[in-house]
Amino acid sequence: MLVRIPQVLTPEEVAYCRHVLEQAAWVDGRITAGEQSGKAKHNLQVPEDSAQARELGDIILRALGRNPLFTTAALPLRVFPPLFNRYDVGMTFHAHVDNAIRFLPGAMQRIRTDVSSTLFLTPPEEYDGGELVIEDTYGVQSVKLPAGDMVLYPATSLHRVEPVTRGSRWSSFFWTQSMVKDDGQRRLLYEMDLAIMRTRADLPDDHPGVLGMTAAYHNLLRQWVEM
């Protein structure tokens, strides 16, 4: 399931993130890659333990907390602290699949990467190339979103970043361990929740149809959720 979420960050938050990142020290992006993806990766990254990464990561986590579409699409249990990368001219990330398990920094805890996220920080008119290309059950999809917008997709998906040919592409990326690890089940719950929202806009909350759909949603969630 691929979900585009508009305006996760406000224009002011995007501008602040860009300002902080302009002062950051960028290093080889392979520092967070696994063995397979490290061979495919050619970009720059802000060290995940840097003050800038922690500050901006907190801004993004707060933004996710106020975004109902992220909650209904990802059903988050744990979110890996957001990371930040940069693709200058000639940089790319060849086709790969994200690591299944990540260690949470500073904690003796692991996270299963069910959902991958890319939050764009650069307006598309500022660079050429750099599309995020995702292969999912509906075929190959190319994603290049306005600054502040985000895309969610299954971490099991084969994906790549096309070479940048002009300008520079900056983004944040991170993973979510969902309460529902199966992508097909998450897709069904997501579509059902959206249908409930649309129905509630036309019918009172105590309408039998609304009550029935809501009960079915929560009973499926209760059956599939893992805590």
PDB file of C-alpha atoms in Angstrom:
ATOM      1  CA  MET A   1       0.000   0.000   0.000  1.00  0.00           C
ATOM      2  CA  LEU A   2       1.440   3.343  -1.092  1.00  0.00           C
ATOM      3  CA  VAL A   3      -0.042   6.397   0.633  1.00  0.00           C
ATOM      4  CA  ARG A   4       0.798  10.028  -0.107  1.00  0.00           C
ATOM      5  CA  ILE A   5       0.286  12.356   2.866  1.00  0.00           C
ATOM      6  CA  PRO A   6       0.253  16.093   2.050  1.00  0.00           C
ATOM      7  CA  GLN A   7       1.560  18.854   4.309  1.00  0.00           C
ATOM      8  CA  VAL A   8       2.996  16.746   7.104  1.00  0.00           C
ATOM      9  CA  LEU A   9       5.246  19.725   7.820  1.00  0.00           C
ATOM     10  CA  THR A  10       4.132  23.342   7.540  1.00  0.00           C
ATOM     11  CA  PRO A  11       6.072  25.666   5.204  1.00  0.00           C
ATOM     12  CA  GLU A  12       7.621  27.250   8.304  1.00  0.00           C
ATOM     13  CA  GLU A  13       8.767  23.859   9.592  1.00  0.00           C
ATOM     14  CA  VAL A  14      10.223  22.951   6.199  1.00  0.00           C
ATOM     15  CA  ALA A  15      12.121  26.252   6.088  1.00  0.00           C
ATOM     16  CA  TYR A  16      13.480  25.685   9.591  1.00  0.00           C
ATOM     17  CA  CYS A  17      14.579  22.142   8.749  1.00  0.00           C
ATOM     18  CA  ARG A  18      16.362  23.400   5.661  1.00  0.00           C
ATOM     19  CA  HIS A  19      18.098  26.134   7.687  1.00  0.00           C
ATOM     20  CA  VAL A  20      19.355  23.637  10.286  1.00  0.00           C
ATOM     21  CA  LEU A  21      20.470  21.145   7.639  1.00  0.00           C
ATOM     22  CA  GLU A  22      22.448  23.833   5.833  1.00  0.00           C
ATOM     23  CA  GLN A  23      24.617  24.081   8.969  1.00  0.00           C
ATOM     24  CA  ALA A  24      24.939  20.311   9.441  1.00  0.00           C
ATOM     25  CA  ALA A  25      27.944  18.109   8.707  1.00  0.00           C
ATOM     26  CA  TRP A  26      27.060  15.629   5.975  1.00  0.00           C
ATOM     27  CA  VAL A  27      28.767  12.216   5.800  1.00  0.00           C
ATOM     28  CA  ASP A  28      28.703   9.193   3.505  1.00  0.00           C
ATOM     29  CA  GLY A  29      25.178   7.760   3.563  1.00  0.00           C
ATOM     30  CA  ARG A  30      26.428   4.183   3.683  1.00  0.00           C
ATOM     31  CA  ILE A  31      26.936   4.476   7.458  1.00  0.00           C
ATOM     32  CA  THR A  32      23.336   3.302   8.020  1.00  0.00           C
ATOM     33  CA  ALA A  33      23.111   0.819   5.142  1.00  0.00           C
ATOM     34  CA  GLY A  34      23.153  -2.944   5.381  1.00  0.00           C
ATOM     35  CA  GLU A  35      25.536  -5.105   3.365  1.00  0.00           C
ATOM     36  CA  GLN A  36      23.284  -5.324   0.307  1.00  0.00           C
ATOM     37  CA  SER A  37      21.995  -1.754   0.271  1.00  0.00           C
ATOM     38  CA  GLY A  38      25.431  -0.325   1.086  1.00  0.00           C
ATOM     39  CA  LYS A  39      26.669  -1.470  -2.320  1.00  0.00           C
ATOM     40  CA  ALA A  40      23.779   0.368  -4.002  1.00  0.00           C
ATOM     41  CA  LYS A  41      23.851   3.595  -1.990  1.00  0.00           C
ATOM     42  CA  HIS A  42      25.536   6.808  -3.081  1.00  0.00           C
ATOM     43  CA  ASN A  43      24.306   9.816  -1.129  1.00  0.00           C
ATOM     44  CA  LEU A  44      25.044  11.986   1.907  1.00  0.00           C
ATOM     45  CA  GLN A  45      23.495  11.798   5.352  1.00  0.00           C
ATOM     46  CA  VAL A  46      23.421  13.716   8.627  1.00  0.00           C
ATOM     47  CA  PRO A  47      24.850  11.507  11.418  1.00  0.00           C
ATOM     48  CA  GLU A  48      21.909  10.050  13.335  1.00  0.00           C
ATOM     49  CA  ASP A  49      23.455  10.934  16.720  1.00  0.00           C
ATOM     50  CA  SER A  50      24.026  14.596  15.806  1.00  0.00           C
ATOM     51  CA  ALA A  51      22.210  17.408  17.597  1.00  0.00           C
ATOM     52  CA  GLN A  52      20.668  18.539  14.301  1.00  0.00           C
ATOM     53  CA  ALA A  53      19.219  15.082  13.528  1.00  0.00           C
ATOM     54  CA  ARG A  54      17.750  14.768  17.014  1.00  0.00           C
ATOM     55  CA  GLU A  55      16.191  18.250  16.966  1.00  0.00           C
ATOM     56  CA  LEU A  56      14.652  17.902  13.520  1.00  0.00           C
ATOM     57  CA  GLY A  57      13.602  14.322  14.236  1.00  0.00           C
ATOM     58  CA  ASP A  58      11.597  15.557  17.215  1.00  0.00           C
ATOM     59  CA  ILE A  59       9.879  18.137  14.992  1.00  0.00           C
ATOM     60  CA  ILE A  60       8.865  15.404  12.554  1.00  0.00           C
ATOM     61  CA  LEU A  61       7.686  13.044  15.291  1.00  0.00           C
ATOM     62  CA  ARG A  62       5.454  15.788  16.700  1.00  0.00           C
ATOM     63  CA  ALA A  63       4.094  16.426  13.203  1.00  0.00           C
ATOM     64  CA  LEU A  64       3.301  12.730  12.776  1.00  0.00           C
ATOM     65  CA  GLY A  65       1.488  12.754  16.108  1.00  0.00           C
ATOM     66  CA  ARG A  66      -0.924  15.419  14.883  1.00  0.00           C
ATOM     67  CA  ASN A  67      -1.504  13.767  11.487  1.00  0.00           C
ATOM     68  CA  PRO A  68      -4.534  11.425  11.489  1.00  0.00           C
ATOM     69  CA  LEU A  69      -3.789  10.050   8.005  1.00  0.00           C
ATOM     70  CA  PHE A  70      -0.380   8.783   9.138  1.00  0.00           C
ATOM     71  CA  THR A  71      -2.011   7.089  12.116  1.00  0.00           C
ATOM     72  CA  THR A  72      -4.726   5.359  10.103  1.00  0.00           C
ATOM     73  CA  ALA A  73      -2.317   4.279   7.331  1.00  0.00           C
ATOM     74  CA  ALA A  74       0.623   3.101   9.433  1.00  0.00           C
ATOM     75  CA  LEU A  75      -1.100   2.103  12.699  1.00  0.00           C
ATOM     76  CA  PRO A  76       2.212   2.881  14.409  1.00  0.00           C
ATOM     77  CA  LEU A  77       3.551   0.980  17.389  1.00  0.00           C
ATOM     78  CA  ARG A  78       7.108   2.346  17.221  1.00  0.00           C
ATOM     79  CA  VAL A  79       8.706   4.913  14.914  1.00  0.00           C
ATOM     80  CA  PHE A  80      12.436   4.892  14.226  1.00  0.00           C
ATOM     81  CA  PRO A  81      13.947   8.356  14.855  1.00  0.00           C
ATOM     82  CA  PRO A  82      13.871  10.212  11.513  1.00  0.00           C
ATOM     83  CA  LEU A  83      17.109  10.388   9.517  1.00  0.00           C
ATOM     84  CA  PHE A  84      18.101  12.936   6.868  1.00  0.00           C
ATOM     85  CA  ASN A  85      19.725  12.404   3.494  1.00  0.00           C
ATOM     86  CA  ARG A  86      20.853  14.424   0.512  1.00  0.00           C
ATOM     87  CA  TYR A  87      21.400  13.616  -3.154  1.00  0.00           C
ATOM     88  CA  ASP A  88      23.606  16.021  -5.093  1.00  0.00           C
ATOM     89  CA  VAL A  89      24.248  15.820  -8.852  1.00  0.00           C
ATOM     90  CA  GLY A  90      25.216  12.291  -9.855  1.00  0.00           C
ATOM     91  CA  MET A  91      24.094  10.696  -6.584  1.00  0.00           C
ATOM     92  CA  THR A  92      21.646   7.789  -6.570  1.00  0.00           C
ATOM     93  CA  PHE A  93      20.419   4.764  -4.630  1.00  0.00           C
ATOM     94  CA  HIS A  94      20.027   1.668  -6.770  1.00  0.00           C
ATOM     95  CA  ALA A  95      17.243  -0.874  -6.294  1.00  0.00           C
ATOM     96  CA  HIS A  96      17.190  -2.399  -2.806  1.00  0.00           C
ATOM     97  CA  VAL A  97      14.946  -3.576   0.013  1.00  0.00           C
ATOM     98  CA  ASP A  98      15.253  -1.987   3.456  1.00  0.00           C
ATOM     99  CA  ASN A  99      16.648  -3.990   6.369  1.00  0.00           C
ATOM    100  CA  ALA A 100      13.939  -5.932   8.196  1.00  0.00           C
ATOM    101  CA  ILE A 101      15.239  -5.070  11.689  1.00  0.00           C
ATOM    102  CA  ARG A 102      16.751  -1.866  13.074  1.00  0.00           C
ATOM    103  CA  PHE A 103      18.197  -1.178  16.509  1.00  0.00           C
ATOM    104  CA  LEU A 104      16.753   1.911  18.148  1.00  0.00           C
ATOM    105  CA  PRO A 105      19.665   4.251  18.920  1.00  0.00           C
ATOM    106  CA  GLY A 106      20.425   4.577  22.611  1.00  0.00           C
ATOM    107  CA  ALA A 107      18.087   1.732  23.586  1.00  0.00           C
ATOM    108  CA  MET A 108      18.432  -2.009  23.906  1.00  0.00           C
ATOM    109  CA  GLN A 109      15.431  -2.475  21.670  1.00  0.00           C
ATOM    110  CA  ARG A 110      14.807  -3.541  18.104  1.00  0.00           C
ATOM    111  CA  ILE A 111      12.183  -2.335  15.667  1.00  0.00           C
ATOM    112  CA  ARG A 112      10.674  -4.330  12.804  1.00  0.00           C
ATOM    113  CA  THR A 113      10.520  -2.147   9.704  1.00  0.00           C
ATOM    114  CA  ASP A 114       6.997  -2.676   8.371  1.00  0.00           C
ATOM    115  CA  VAL A 115       6.455   0.729   6.755  1.00  0.00           C
ATOM    116  CA  SER A 116       9.047   2.938   5.049  1.00  0.00           C
ATOM    117  CA  SER A 117       8.541   6.708   4.822  1.00  0.00           C
ATOM    118  CA  THR A 118      10.162   9.489   2.818  1.00  0.00           C
ATOM    119  CA  LEU A 119       9.379  13.096   3.757  1.00  0.00           C
ATOM    120  CA  PHE A 120      10.447  15.508   1.029  1.00  0.00           C
ATOM    121  CA  LEU A 121      12.235  18.705   2.120  1.00  0.00           C
ATOM    122  CA  THR A 122      13.146  20.113  -1.298  1.00  0.00           C
ATOM    123  CA  PRO A 123      10.590  21.547  -3.757  1.00  0.00           C
ATOM    124  CA  PRO A 124      10.568  19.479  -6.976  1.00  0.00           C
ATOM    125  CA  GLU A 125      11.390  22.524  -9.107  1.00  0.00           C
ATOM    126  CA  GLU A 126      14.776  22.830  -7.361  1.00  0.00           C
ATOM    127  CA  TYR A 127      16.173  19.587  -8.783  1.00  0.00           C
ATOM    128  CA  ASP A 128      15.907  17.213 -11.747  1.00  0.00           C
ATOM    129  CA  GLY A 129      15.875  13.463 -11.330  1.00  0.00           C
ATOM    130  CA  GLY A 130      15.822  12.113  -7.790  1.00  0.00           C
ATOM    131  CA  GLU A 131      12.444  10.365  -8.137  1.00  0.00           C
ATOM    132  CA  LEU A 132      11.682   7.665  -5.574  1.00  0.00           C
ATOM    133  CA  VAL A 133      10.675   4.649  -7.651  1.00  0.00           C
ATOM    134  CA  ILE A 134       8.716   1.963  -5.788  1.00  0.00           C
ATOM    135  CA  GLU A 135       7.696  -1.453  -7.084  1.00  0.00           C
ATOM    136  CA  ASP A 136       4.535  -2.625  -5.329  1.00  0.00           C
ATOM    137  CA  THR A 137       1.547  -4.831  -6.063  1.00  0.00           C
ATOM    138  CA  TYR A 138       0.137  -2.180  -8.418  1.00  0.00           C
ATOM    139  CA  GLY A 139       3.303  -1.973 -10.498  1.00  0.00           C
ATOM    140  CA  VAL A 140       6.090   0.601 -10.599  1.00  0.00           C
ATOM    141  CA  GLN A 141       5.303   4.023  -9.170  1.00  0.00           C
ATOM    142  CA  SER A 142       7.488   7.130  -9.395  1.00  0.00           C
ATOM    143  CA  VAL A 143       7.163   9.613  -6.533  1.00  0.00           C
ATOM    144  CA  LYS A 144       8.383  13.214  -6.379  1.00  0.00           C
ATOM    145  CA  LEU A 145       6.380  15.341  -3.944  1.00  0.00           C
ATOM    146  CA  PRO A 146       6.254  18.961  -2.781  1.00  0.00           C
ATOM    147  CA  ALA A 147       8.365  19.919   0.215  1.00  0.00           C
ATOM    148  CA  GLY A 148       6.562  18.942   3.426  1.00  0.00           C
ATOM    149  CA  ASP A 149       4.695  16.029   1.809  1.00  0.00           C
ATOM    150  CA  MET A 150       5.428  12.394   2.633  1.00  0.00           C
ATOM    151  CA  VAL A 151       4.957   8.982   1.073  1.00  0.00           C
ATOM    152  CA  LEU A 152       4.433   5.713   2.988  1.00  0.00           C
ATOM    153  CA  TYR A 153       5.044   2.317   1.397  1.00  0.00           C
ATOM    154  CA  PRO A 154       5.699  -1.266   2.535  1.00  0.00           C
ATOM    155  CA  ALA A 155       9.293  -1.774   3.629  1.00  0.00           C
ATOM    156  CA  THR A 156       9.195  -5.068   1.708  1.00  0.00           C
ATOM    157  CA  SER A 157       9.010  -3.119  -1.575  1.00  0.00           C
ATOM    158  CA  LEU A 158      11.919  -3.000  -3.976  1.00  0.00           C
ATOM    159  CA  HIS A 159      12.690   0.703  -4.442  1.00  0.00           C
ATOM    160  CA  ARG A 160      15.356   3.095  -5.692  1.00  0.00           C
ATOM    161  CA  VAL A 161      16.199   6.793  -6.035  1.00  0.00           C
ATOM    162  CA  GLU A 162      16.941   7.932  -9.570  1.00  0.00           C
ATOM    163  CA  PRO A 163      20.169   9.897 -10.176  1.00  0.00           C
ATOM    164  CA  VAL A 164      19.938  13.637  -9.560  1.00  0.00           C
ATOM    165  CA  THR A 165      20.962  15.561 -12.695  1.00  0.00           C
ATOM    166  CA  ARG A 166      20.442  19.142 -11.435  1.00  0.00           C
ATOM    167  CA  GLY A 167      20.261  20.724  -8.013  1.00  0.00           C
ATOM    168  CA  SER A 168      20.066  18.812  -4.740  1.00  0.00           C
ATOM    169  CA  ARG A 169      17.329  16.623  -3.229  1.00  0.00           C
ATOM    170  CA  TRP A 170      16.957  16.662   0.576  1.00  0.00           C
ATOM    171  CA  SER A 171      14.576  14.497   2.572  1.00  0.00           C
ATOM    172  CA  SER A 172      13.920  12.730   5.840  1.00  0.00           C
ATOM    173  CA  PHE A 173      13.405   8.989   5.949  1.00  0.00           C
ATOM    174  CA  PHE A 174      12.416   6.565   8.666  1.00  0.00           C
ATOM    175  CA  TRP A 175      10.597   3.331   9.402  1.00  0.00           C
ATOM    176  CA  THR A 176       7.552   2.369  11.440  1.00  0.00           C
ATOM    177  CA  GLN A 177       6.774  -0.863  13.223  1.00  0.00           C
ATOM    178  CA  SER A 178       3.043  -1.202  12.782  1.00  0.00           C
ATOM    179  CA  MET A 179       0.638  -2.779  15.237  1.00  0.00           C
ATOM    180  CA  VAL A 180      -0.533  -4.767  12.180  1.00  0.00           C
ATOM    181  CA  LYS A 181       2.505  -6.214  10.417  1.00  0.00           C
ATOM    182  CA  ASP A 182       0.705  -7.664   7.381  1.00  0.00           C
ATOM    183  CA  ASP A 183       0.454  -5.095   4.579  1.00  0.00           C
ATOM    184  CA  GLY A 184      -2.727  -6.622   3.156  1.00  0.00           C
ATOM    185  CA  GLN A 185      -4.459  -6.371   6.512  1.00  0.00           C
ATOM    186  CA  ARG A 186      -3.234  -2.794   6.986  1.00  0.00           C
ATOM    187  CA  ARG A 187      -4.557  -1.900   3.541  1.00  0.00           C
ATOM    188  CA  LEU A 188      -7.998  -3.314   4.377  1.00  0.00           C
ATOM    189  CA  LEU A 189      -8.136  -1.435   7.689  1.00  0.00           C
ATOM    190  CA  TYR A 190      -6.979   1.781   6.015  1.00  0.00           C
ATOM    191  CA  GLU A 191      -9.628   1.583   3.298  1.00  0.00           C
ATOM    192  CA  MET A 192     -12.278   0.676   5.868  1.00  0.00           C
ATOM    193  CA  ASP A 193     -11.342   3.593   8.131  1.00  0.00           C
ATOM    194  CA  LEU A 194     -11.541   6.024   5.204  1.00  0.00           C
ATOM    195  CA  ALA A 195     -14.957   4.628   4.301  1.00  0.00           C
ATOM    196  CA  ILE A 196     -16.124   5.120   7.885  1.00  0.00           C
ATOM    197  CA  MET A 197     -14.939   8.752   7.809  1.00  0.00           C
ATOM    198  CA  ARG A 198     -16.797   9.403   4.560  1.00  0.00           C
ATOM    199  CA  THR A 199     -19.947   7.734   5.885  1.00  0.00           C
ATOM    200  CA  ARG A 200     -19.848   9.712   9.135  1.00  0.00           C
ATOM    201  CA  ALA A 201     -19.751  12.912   7.078  1.00  0.00           C
ATOM    202  CA  ASP A 202     -23.165  12.028   5.623  1.00  0.00           C
ATOM    203  CA  LEU A 203     -24.834  10.154   8.488  1.00  0.00           C
ATOM    204  CA  PRO A 204     -25.154  10.687  12.247  1.00  0.00           C
ATOM    205  CA  ASP A 205     -22.706   8.802  14.451  1.00  0.00           C
ATOM    206  CA  ASP A 206     -25.516   6.689  15.919  1.00  0.00           C
ATOM    207  CA  HIS A 207     -26.742   5.501  12.506  1.00  0.00           C
ATOM    208  CA  PRO A 208     -26.784   1.671  12.389  1.00  0.00           C
ATOM    209  CA  GLY A 209     -24.548   1.654   9.315  1.00  0.00           C
ATOM    210  CA  VAL A 210     -21.910   3.810  11.007  1.00  0.00           C
ATOM    211  CA  LEU A 211     -22.083   1.777  14.194  1.00  0.00           C
ATOM    212  CA  GLY A 212     -21.797  -1.507  12.309  1.00  0.00           C
ATOM    213  CA  MET A 213     -18.807  -0.447  10.203  1.00  0.00           C
ATOM    214  CA  THR A 214     -17.029   1.019  13.216  1.00  0.00           C
ATOM    215  CA  ALA A 215     -17.592  -2.149  15.237  1.00  0.00           C
ATOM    216  CA  ALA A 216     -16.287  -4.316  12.382  1.00  0.00           C
ATOM    217  CA  TYR A 217     -13.174  -2.118  12.057  1.00  0.00           C
ATOM    218  CA  HIS A 218     -12.285  -2.360  15.732  1.00  0.00           C
ATOM    219  CA  ASN A 219     -13.005  -6.069  15.906  1.00  0.00           C
ATOM    220  CA  LEU A 220     -10.671  -6.689  12.954  1.00  0.00           C
ATOM    221  CA  LEU A 221      -8.063  -4.459  14.583  1.00  0.00           C
ATOM    222  CA  ARG A 222      -8.447  -6.390  17.841  1.00  0.00           C
ATOM    223  CA  GLN A 223      -7.943  -9.675  15.950  1.00  0.00           C
ATOM    224  CA  TRP A 224      -4.869  -8.581  13.974  1.00  0.00           C
ATOM    225  CA  VAL A 225      -3.009  -6.183  16.257  1.00  0.00           C
ATOM    226  CA  GLU A 226       0.325  -7.139  17.861  1.00  0.00           C
ATOM    227  CA  MET A 227       1.620  -5.122  20.811  1.00  0.00           C
TER     228      MET A 227
END
